Coordinates of N, CA and C in Angstrom, one line a residue:
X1 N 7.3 -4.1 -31.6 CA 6.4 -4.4 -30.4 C 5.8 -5.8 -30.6
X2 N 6.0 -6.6 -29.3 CA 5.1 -8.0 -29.5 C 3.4 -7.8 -29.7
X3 N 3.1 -9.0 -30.7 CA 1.7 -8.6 -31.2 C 0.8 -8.3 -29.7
X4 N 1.2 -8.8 -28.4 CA 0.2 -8.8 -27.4 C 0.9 -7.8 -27.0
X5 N 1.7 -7.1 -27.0 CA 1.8 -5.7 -26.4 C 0.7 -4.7 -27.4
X6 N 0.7 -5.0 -28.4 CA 0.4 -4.0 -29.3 C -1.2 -4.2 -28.9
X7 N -1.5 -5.5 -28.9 CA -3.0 -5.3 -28.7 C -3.1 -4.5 -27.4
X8 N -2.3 -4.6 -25.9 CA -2.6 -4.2 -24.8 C -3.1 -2.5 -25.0
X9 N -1.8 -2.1 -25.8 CA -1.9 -0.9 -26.0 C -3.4 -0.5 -27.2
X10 N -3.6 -1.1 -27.6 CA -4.8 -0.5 -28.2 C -6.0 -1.0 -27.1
X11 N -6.2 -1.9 -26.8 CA -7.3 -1.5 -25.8 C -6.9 -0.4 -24.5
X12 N -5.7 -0.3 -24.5 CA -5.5 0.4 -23.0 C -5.6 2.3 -23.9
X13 N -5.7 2.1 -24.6 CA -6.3 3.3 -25.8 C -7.9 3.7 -25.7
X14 N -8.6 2.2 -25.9 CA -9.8 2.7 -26.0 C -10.5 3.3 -24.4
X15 N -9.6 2.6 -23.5 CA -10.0 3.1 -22.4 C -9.7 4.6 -22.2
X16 N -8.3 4.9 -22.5 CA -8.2 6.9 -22.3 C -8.5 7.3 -23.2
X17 N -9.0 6.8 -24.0 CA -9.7 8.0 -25.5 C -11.2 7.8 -24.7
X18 N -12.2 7.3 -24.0 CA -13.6 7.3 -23.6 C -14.5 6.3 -24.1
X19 N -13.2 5.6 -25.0 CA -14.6 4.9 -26.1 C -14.7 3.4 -25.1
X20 N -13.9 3.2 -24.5 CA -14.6 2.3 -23.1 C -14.5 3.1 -22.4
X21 N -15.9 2.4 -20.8 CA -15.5 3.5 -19.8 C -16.0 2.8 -18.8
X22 N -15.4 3.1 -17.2 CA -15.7 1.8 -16.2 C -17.0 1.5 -16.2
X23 N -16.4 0.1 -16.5 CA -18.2 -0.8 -16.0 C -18.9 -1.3 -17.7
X24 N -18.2 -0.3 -18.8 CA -18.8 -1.0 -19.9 C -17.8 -2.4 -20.7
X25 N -19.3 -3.4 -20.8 CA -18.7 -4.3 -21.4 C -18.0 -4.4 -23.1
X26 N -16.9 -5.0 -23.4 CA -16.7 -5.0 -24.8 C -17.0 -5.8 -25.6
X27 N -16.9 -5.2 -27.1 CA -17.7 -6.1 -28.0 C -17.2 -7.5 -28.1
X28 N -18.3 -8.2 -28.4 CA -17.3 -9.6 -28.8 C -16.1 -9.6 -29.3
X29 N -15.6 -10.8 -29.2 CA -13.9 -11.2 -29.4 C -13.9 -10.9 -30.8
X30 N -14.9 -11.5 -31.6 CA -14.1 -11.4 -32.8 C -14.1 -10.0 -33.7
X31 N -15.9 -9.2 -33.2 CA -16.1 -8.3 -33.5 C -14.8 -7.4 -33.1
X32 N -14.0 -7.1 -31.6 CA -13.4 -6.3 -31.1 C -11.8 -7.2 -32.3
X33 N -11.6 -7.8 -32.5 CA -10.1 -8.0 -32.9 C -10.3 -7.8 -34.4
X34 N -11.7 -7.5 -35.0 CA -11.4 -7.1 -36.0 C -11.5 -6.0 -36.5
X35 N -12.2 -5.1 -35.6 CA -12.1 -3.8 -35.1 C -10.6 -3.1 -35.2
X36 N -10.0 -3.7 -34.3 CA -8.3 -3.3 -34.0 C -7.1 -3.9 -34.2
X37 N -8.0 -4.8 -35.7 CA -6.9 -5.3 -36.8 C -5.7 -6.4 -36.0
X38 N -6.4 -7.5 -35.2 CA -5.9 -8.3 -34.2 C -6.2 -9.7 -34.9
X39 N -5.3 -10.7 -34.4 CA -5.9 -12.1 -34.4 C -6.5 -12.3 -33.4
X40 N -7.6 -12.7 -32.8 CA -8.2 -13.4 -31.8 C -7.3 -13.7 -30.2
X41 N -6.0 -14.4 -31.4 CA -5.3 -15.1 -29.6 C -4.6 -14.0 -29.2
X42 N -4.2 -12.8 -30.0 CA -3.6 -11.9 -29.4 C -4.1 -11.0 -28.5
X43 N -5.1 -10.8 -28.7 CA -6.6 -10.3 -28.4 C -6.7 -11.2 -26.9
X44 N -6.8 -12.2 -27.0 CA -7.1 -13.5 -26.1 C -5.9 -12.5 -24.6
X45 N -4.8 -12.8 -25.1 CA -3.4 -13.3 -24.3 C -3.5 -11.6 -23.7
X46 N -3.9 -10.3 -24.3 CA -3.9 -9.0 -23.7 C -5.3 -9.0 -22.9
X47 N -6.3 -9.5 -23.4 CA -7.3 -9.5 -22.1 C -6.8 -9.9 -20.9
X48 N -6.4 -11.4 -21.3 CA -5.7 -11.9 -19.9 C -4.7 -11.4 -18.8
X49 N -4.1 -10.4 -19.8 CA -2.8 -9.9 -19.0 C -3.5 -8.8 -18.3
X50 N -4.9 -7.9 -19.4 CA -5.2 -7.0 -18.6 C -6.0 -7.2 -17.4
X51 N -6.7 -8.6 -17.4 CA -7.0 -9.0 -16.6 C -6.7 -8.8 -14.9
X52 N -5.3 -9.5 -14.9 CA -4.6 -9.6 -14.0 C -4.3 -8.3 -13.2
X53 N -4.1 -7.2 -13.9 CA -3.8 -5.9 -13.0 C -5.4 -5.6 -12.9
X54 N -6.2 -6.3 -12.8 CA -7.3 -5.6 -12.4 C -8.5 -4.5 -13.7
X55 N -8.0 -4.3 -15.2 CA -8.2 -3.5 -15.6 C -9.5 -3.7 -16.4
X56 N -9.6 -5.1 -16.8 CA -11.0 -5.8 -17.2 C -11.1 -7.2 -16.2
X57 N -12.4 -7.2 -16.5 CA -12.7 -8.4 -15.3 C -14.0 -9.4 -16.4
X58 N -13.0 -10.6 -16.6 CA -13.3 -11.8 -17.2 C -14.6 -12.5 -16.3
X59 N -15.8 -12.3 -17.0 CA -16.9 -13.1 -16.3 C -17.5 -14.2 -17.2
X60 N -17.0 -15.4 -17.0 CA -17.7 -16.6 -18.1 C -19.1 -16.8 -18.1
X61 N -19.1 -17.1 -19.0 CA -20.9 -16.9 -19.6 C -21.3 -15.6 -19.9
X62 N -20.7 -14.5 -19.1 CA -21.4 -12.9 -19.4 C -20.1 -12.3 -20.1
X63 N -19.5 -12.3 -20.8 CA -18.5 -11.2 -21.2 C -17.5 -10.8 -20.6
X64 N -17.0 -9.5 -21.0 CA -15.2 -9.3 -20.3 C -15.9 -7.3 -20.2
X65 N -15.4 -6.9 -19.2 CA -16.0 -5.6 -19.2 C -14.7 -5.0 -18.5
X66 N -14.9 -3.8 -18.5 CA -13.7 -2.5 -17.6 C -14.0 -2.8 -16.0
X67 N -13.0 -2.8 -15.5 CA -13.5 -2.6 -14.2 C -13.7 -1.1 -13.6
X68 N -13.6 -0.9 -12.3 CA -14.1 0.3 -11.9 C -12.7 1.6 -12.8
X69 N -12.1 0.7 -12.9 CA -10.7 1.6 -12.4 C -10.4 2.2 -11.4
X70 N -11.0 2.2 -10.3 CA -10.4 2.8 -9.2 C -9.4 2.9 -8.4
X71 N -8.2 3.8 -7.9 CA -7.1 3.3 -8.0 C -6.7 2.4 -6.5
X72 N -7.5 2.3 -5.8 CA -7.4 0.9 -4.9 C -7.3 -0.4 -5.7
X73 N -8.4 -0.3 -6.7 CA -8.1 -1.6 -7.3 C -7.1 -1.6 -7.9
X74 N -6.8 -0.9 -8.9 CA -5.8 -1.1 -9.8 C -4.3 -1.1 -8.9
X75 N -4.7 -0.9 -8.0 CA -2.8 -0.7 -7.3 C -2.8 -2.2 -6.7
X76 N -3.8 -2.6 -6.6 CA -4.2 -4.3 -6.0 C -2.7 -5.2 -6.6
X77 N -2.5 -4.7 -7.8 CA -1.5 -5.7 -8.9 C -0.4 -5.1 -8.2
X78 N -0.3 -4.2 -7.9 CA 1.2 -3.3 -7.3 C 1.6 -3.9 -5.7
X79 N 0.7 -4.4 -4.9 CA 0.7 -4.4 -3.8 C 1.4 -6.6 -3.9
X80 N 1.1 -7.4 -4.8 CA 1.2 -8.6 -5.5 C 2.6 -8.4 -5.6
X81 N 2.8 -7.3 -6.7 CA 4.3 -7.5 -7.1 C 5.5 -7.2 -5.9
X82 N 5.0 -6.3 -4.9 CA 5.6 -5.8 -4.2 C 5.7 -7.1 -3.0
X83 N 5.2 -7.7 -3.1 CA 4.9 -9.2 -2.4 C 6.3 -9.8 -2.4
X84 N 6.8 -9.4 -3.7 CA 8.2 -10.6 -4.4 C 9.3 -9.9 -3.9
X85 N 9.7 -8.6 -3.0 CA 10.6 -8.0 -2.7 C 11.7 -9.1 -1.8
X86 N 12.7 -8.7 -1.9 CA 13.8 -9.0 -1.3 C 14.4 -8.4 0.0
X87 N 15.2 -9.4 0.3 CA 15.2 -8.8 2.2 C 16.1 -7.4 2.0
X88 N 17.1 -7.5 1.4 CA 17.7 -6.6 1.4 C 17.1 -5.3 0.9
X89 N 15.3 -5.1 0.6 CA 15.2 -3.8 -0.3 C 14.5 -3.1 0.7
X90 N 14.3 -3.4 2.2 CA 13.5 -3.4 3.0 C 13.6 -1.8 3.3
X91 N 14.8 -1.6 3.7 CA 15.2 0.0 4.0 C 14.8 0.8 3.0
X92 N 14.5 0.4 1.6 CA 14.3 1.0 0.7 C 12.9 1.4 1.0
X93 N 11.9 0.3 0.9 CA 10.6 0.7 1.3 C 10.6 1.3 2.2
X94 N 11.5 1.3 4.1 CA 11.1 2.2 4.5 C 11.1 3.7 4.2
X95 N 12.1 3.9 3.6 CA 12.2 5.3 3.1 C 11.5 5.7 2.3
X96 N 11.1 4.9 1.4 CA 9.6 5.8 0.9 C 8.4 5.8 1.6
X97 N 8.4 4.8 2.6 CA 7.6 5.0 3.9 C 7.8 6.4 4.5
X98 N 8.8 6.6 4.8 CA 9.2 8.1 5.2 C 8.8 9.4 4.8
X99 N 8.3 9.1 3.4 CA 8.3 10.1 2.3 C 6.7 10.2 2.3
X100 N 5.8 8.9 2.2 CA 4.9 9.1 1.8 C 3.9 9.5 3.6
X101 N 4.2 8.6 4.5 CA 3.8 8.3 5.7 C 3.3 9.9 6.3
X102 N 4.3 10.4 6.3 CA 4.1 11.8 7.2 C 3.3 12.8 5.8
X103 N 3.1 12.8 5.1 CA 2.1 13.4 4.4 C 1.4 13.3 4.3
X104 N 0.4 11.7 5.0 CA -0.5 11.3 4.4 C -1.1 11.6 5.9
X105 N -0.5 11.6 7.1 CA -1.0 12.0 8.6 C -1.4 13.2 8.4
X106 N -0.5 13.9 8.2 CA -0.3 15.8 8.2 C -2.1 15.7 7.5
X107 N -2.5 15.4 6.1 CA -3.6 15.2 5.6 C -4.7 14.7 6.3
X108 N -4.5 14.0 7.0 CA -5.4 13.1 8.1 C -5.9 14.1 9.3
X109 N -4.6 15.2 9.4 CA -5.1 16.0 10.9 C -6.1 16.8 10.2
X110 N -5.8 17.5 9.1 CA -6.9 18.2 8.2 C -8.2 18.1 8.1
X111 N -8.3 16.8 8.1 CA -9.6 16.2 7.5 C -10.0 15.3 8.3
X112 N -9.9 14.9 9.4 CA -10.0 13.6 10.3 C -11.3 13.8 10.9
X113 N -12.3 13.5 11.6 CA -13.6 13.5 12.0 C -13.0 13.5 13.6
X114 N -13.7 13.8 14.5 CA -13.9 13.3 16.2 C -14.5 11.4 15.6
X115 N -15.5 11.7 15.5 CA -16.0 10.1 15.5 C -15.0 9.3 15.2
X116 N -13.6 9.7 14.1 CA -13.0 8.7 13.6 C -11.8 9.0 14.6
X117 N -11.2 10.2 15.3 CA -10.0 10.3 16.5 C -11.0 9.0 17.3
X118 N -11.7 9.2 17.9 CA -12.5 8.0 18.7 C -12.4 6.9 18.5
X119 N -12.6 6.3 17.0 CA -12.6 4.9 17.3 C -11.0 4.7 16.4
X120 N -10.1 5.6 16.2 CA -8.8 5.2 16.3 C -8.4 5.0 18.4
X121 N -8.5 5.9 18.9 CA -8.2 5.5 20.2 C -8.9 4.2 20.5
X122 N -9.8 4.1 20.4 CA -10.9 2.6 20.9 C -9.7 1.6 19.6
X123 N -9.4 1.4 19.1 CA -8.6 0.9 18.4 C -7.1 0.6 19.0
X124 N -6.4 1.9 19.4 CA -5.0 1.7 20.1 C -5.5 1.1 21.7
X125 N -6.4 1.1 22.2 CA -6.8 0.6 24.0 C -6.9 -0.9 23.5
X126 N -7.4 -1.7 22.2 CA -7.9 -2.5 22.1 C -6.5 -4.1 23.1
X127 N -5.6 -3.5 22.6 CA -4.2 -4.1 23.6 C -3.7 -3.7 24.5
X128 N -4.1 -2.8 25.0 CA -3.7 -2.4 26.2 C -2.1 -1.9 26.0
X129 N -1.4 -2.2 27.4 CA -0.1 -1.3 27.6 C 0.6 -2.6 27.6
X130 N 0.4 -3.6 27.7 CA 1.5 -4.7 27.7 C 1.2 -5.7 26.4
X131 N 1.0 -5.8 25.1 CA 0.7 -6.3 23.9 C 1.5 -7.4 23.8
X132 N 1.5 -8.5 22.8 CA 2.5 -9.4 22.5 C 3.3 -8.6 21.1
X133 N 4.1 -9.4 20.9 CA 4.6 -8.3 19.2 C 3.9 -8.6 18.5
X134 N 3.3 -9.8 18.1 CA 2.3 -10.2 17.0 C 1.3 -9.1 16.7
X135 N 0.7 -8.8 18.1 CA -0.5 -8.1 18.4 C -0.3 -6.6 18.0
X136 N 0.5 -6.2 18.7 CA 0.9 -4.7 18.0 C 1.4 -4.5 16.6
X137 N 2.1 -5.8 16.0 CA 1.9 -4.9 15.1 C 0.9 -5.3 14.0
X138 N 0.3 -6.0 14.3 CA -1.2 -6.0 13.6 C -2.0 -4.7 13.7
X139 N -2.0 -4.6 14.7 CA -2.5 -3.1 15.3 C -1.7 -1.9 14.7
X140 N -0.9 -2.1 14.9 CA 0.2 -0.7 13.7 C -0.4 -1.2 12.4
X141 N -0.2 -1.9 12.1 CA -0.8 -2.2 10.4 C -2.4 -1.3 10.3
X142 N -2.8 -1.7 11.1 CA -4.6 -1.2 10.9 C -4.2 0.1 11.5
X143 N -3.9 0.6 12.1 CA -3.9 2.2 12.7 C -3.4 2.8 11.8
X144 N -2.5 2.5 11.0 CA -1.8 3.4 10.4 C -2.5 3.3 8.4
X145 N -3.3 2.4 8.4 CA -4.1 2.0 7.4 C -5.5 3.4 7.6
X146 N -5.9 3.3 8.9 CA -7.0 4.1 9.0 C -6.9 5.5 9.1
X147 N -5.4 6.0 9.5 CA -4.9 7.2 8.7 C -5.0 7.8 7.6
X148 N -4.3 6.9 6.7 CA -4.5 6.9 5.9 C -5.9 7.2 5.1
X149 N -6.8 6.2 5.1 CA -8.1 6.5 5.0 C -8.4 7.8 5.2
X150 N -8.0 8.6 6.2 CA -8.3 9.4 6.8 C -7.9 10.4 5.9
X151 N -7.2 10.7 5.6 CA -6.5 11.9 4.6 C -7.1 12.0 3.3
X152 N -8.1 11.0 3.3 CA -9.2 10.9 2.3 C -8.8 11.3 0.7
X153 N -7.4 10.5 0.7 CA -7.0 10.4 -0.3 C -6.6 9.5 -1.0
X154 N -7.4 8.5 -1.7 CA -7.5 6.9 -2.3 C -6.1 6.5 -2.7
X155 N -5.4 7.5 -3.7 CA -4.3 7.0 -4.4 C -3.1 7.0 -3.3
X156 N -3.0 8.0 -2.5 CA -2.1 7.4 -1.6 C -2.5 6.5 -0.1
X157 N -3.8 6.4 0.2 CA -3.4 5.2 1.0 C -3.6 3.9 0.3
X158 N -4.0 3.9 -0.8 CA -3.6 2.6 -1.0 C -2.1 2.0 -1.8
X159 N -1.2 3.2 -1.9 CA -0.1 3.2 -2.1 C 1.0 3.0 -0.9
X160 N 0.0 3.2 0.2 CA 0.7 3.1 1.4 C 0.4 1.4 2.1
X161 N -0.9 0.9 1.6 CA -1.1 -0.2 1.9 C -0.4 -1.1 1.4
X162 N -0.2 -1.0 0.1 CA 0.8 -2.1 -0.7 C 1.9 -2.1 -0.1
X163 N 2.6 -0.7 0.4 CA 4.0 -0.7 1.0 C 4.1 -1.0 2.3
X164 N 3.1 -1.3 3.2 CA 3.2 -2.0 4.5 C 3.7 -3.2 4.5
X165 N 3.3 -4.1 3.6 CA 3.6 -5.8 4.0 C 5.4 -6.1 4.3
X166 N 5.9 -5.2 3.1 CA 8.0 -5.7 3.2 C 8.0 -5.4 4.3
X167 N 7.5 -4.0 5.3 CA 8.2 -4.0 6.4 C 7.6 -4.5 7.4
X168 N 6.5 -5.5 7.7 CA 6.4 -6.4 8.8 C 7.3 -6.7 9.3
X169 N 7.8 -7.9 9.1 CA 8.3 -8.9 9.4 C 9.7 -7.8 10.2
X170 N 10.3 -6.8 9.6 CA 11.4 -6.0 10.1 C 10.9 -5.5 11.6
X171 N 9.5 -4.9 11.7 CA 8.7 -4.2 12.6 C 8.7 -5.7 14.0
X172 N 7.9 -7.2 13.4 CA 8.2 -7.6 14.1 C 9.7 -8.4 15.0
X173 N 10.5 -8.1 14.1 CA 11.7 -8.7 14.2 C 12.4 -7.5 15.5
X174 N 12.1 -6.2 14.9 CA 12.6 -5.5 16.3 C 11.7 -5.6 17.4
X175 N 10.6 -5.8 17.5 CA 10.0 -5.7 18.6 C 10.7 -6.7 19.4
X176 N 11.0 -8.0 19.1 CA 11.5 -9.1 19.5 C 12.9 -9.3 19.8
X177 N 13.5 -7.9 19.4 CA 15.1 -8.1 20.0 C 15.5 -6.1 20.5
X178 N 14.7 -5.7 20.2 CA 15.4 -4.3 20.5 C 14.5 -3.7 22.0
X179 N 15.7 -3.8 23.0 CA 14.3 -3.6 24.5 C 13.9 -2.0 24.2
X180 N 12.9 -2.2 25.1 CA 11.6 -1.0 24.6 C 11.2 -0.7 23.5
X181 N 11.2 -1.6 22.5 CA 10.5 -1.4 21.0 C 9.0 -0.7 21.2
X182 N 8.3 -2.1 22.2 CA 7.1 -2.3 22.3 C 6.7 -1.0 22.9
X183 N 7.1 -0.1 24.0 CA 6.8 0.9 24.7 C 7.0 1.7 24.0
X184 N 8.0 2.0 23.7 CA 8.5 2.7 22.3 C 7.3 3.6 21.2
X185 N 7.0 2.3 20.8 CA 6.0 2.2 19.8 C 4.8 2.8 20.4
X186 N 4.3 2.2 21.5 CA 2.8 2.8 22.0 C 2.9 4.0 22.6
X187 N 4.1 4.8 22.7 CA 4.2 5.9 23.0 C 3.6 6.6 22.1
X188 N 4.4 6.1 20.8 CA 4.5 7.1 19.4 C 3.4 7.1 18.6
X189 N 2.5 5.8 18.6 CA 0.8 5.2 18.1 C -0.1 6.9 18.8
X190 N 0.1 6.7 20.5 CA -0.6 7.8 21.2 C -0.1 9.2 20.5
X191 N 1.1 9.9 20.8 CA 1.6 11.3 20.3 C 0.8 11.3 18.9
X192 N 0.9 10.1 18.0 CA 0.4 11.1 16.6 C -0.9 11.1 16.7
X193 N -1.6 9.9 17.5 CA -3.2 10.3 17.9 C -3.5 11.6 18.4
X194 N -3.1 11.9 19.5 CA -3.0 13.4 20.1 C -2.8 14.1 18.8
X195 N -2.1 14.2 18.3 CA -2.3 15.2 17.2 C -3.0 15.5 15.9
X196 N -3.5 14.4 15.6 CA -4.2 14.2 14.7 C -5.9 14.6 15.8
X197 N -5.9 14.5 16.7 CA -6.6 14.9 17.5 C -6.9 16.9 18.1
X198 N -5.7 16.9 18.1 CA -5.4 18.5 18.3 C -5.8 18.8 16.4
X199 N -5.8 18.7 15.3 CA -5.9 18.8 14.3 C -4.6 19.9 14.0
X200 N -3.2 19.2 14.9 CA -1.9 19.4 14.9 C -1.1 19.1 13.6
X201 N -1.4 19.5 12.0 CA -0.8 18.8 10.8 C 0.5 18.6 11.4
X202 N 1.7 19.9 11.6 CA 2.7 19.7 11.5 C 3.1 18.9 12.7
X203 N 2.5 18.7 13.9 CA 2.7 18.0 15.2 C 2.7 16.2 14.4
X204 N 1.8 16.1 13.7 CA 0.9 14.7 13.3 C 2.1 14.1 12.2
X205 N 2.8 15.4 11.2 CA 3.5 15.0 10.5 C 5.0 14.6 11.0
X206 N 5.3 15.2 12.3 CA 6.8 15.0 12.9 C 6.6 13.6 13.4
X207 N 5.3 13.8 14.1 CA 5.5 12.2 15.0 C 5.8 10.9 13.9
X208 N 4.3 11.4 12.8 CA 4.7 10.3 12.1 C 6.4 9.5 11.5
X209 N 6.7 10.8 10.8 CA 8.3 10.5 10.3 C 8.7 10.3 12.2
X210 N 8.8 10.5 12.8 CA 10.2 9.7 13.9 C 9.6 8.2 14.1
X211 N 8.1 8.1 14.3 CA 7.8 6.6 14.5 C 8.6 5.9 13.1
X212 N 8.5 6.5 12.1 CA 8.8 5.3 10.8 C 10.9 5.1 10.8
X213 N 11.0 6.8 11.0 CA 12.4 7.1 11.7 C 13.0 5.8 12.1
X214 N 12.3 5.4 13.6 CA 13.3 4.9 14.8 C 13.2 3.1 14.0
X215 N 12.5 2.6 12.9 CA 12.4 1.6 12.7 C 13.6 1.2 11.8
X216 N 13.4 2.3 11.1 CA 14.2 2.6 9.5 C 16.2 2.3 10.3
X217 N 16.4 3.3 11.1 CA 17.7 3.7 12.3 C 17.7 2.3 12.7
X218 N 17.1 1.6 13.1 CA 16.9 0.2 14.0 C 17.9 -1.0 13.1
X219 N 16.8 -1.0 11.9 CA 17.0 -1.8 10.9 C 18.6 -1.5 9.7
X220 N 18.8 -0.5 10.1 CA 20.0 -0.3 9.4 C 21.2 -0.2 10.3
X221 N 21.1 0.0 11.4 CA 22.2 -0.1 12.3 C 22.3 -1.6 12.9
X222 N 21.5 -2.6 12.7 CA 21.5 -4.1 12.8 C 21.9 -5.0 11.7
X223 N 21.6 -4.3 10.7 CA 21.9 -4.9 9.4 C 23.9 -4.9 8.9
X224 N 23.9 -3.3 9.3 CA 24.9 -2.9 9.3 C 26.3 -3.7 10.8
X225 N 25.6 -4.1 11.8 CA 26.3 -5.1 12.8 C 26.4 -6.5 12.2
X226 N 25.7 -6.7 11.3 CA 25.4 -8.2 11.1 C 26.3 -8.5 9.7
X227 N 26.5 -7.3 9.1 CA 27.8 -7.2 7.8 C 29.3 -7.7 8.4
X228 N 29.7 -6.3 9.5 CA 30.2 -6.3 10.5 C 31.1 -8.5 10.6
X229 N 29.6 -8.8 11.5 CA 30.6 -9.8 12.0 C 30.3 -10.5 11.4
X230 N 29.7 -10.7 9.8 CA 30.2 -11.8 8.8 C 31.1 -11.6 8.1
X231 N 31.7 -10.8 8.3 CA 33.2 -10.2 7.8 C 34.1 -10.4 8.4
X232 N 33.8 -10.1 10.0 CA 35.1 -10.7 10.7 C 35.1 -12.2 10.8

């Protein structure tokens, strides 16, 4: 094991043994690396790394402490890496879009508030029936974000947040070439409102999978034409 793994793993120790816990700062550098039988820079090079995923938060002049851990934050690094995806892995993320999406609705009809059906509708009206594509799918990004929320379950909507960004660009790309995307879509925005409204899980969970469905089908039956005639 490289000496900065080994350090990682012993502070990522002290955190699931209790003996750090969010929010408490650690002891000085030199005190802590001699603690856990470290050199300083190795010590140096794993703070930094843990840094980066969010897991301590480096404040100059005050110390290095745990952050919350909460798993919004910590998925913050996941949503970064997921940033570097490749065109071709797109269908991939839809499909676990598939997987996670309609679970997290179904959850949402469960537990969803009137106040919050309300200002998701005041939310879907905010474009009306004729949108640009830009516009909707900004608006799908946030609708389907506040679902989430909704199912009042941290670790999967913000696992669902990270997974939104690869498939933009696919969402706007068909609006922009496949006719009736746009109508399409605001059909399917309203049906899972309605049901998430009716506090319809299984209604809330069908809609969702065919909205993510007809994107997924879209994008692979185009990809698959576009093999097609660069072959011929």
């Amino acid at each position: 094991m490289a000496v900065t793994d080994e350090a990682i793993e012993k502070i990522k120790e002290m955190i699931t043994q209790g003996r750090l816990r969010p929010g408490d700062r650690l002891p000085k550098e030199a005190d802590l690396a001699s603690e856990l039988g470290l050199s300083r820079s190795s010590l140096r090079e794993a703070v930094r790394a843990l840094s980066l995923i969010h897991v301590l938060d480096v404040r100059q002049g005050d110390g290095t402490y745990v952050t919350s851990l909460e798993p919004a934050r910590l998925l913050e690094a996941m949503s970064f890496v997921v940033d570097f995806h490749r065109d071709d892995t797109v269908l991939e993320f839809l499909e676990v879009r598939r997987i996670l999406e309609p679970a997290a609705t179904a959850m949402a009809a469960q537990r969803i508030t009137d106040e919050e059906v309300a200002e998701l509708r005041a939310h879907l009206e905010l474009i009306g029936n004729a949108p640009t594509v830009e516009d909707l799918v900004r608006n799908d990004l946030e609708f389907h974000s506040r679902i989430a929320s909704c199912s009042r379950n941290v670790v999967l909507g913000s696992l669902l947040d990270s997974l939104s960004g690869p498939t933009t660009r696919a969402r706007v790309w068909r609006g922009l070439t496949q006719e009736g995307a746009l109508t399409r879509t605001l059909m399917e925005h309203n049906a899972i409102l309605d049901a998430l409204a009716e506090r319809d899980t299984e209604g809330a969970r069908a809609w969702a999978t065919i909205h993510i469905l007809s994107i997924e089908q879209w994008l692979r039956k185009t990809l698959s034409e576009d093999r097609e005639q660069a072959e011929g």
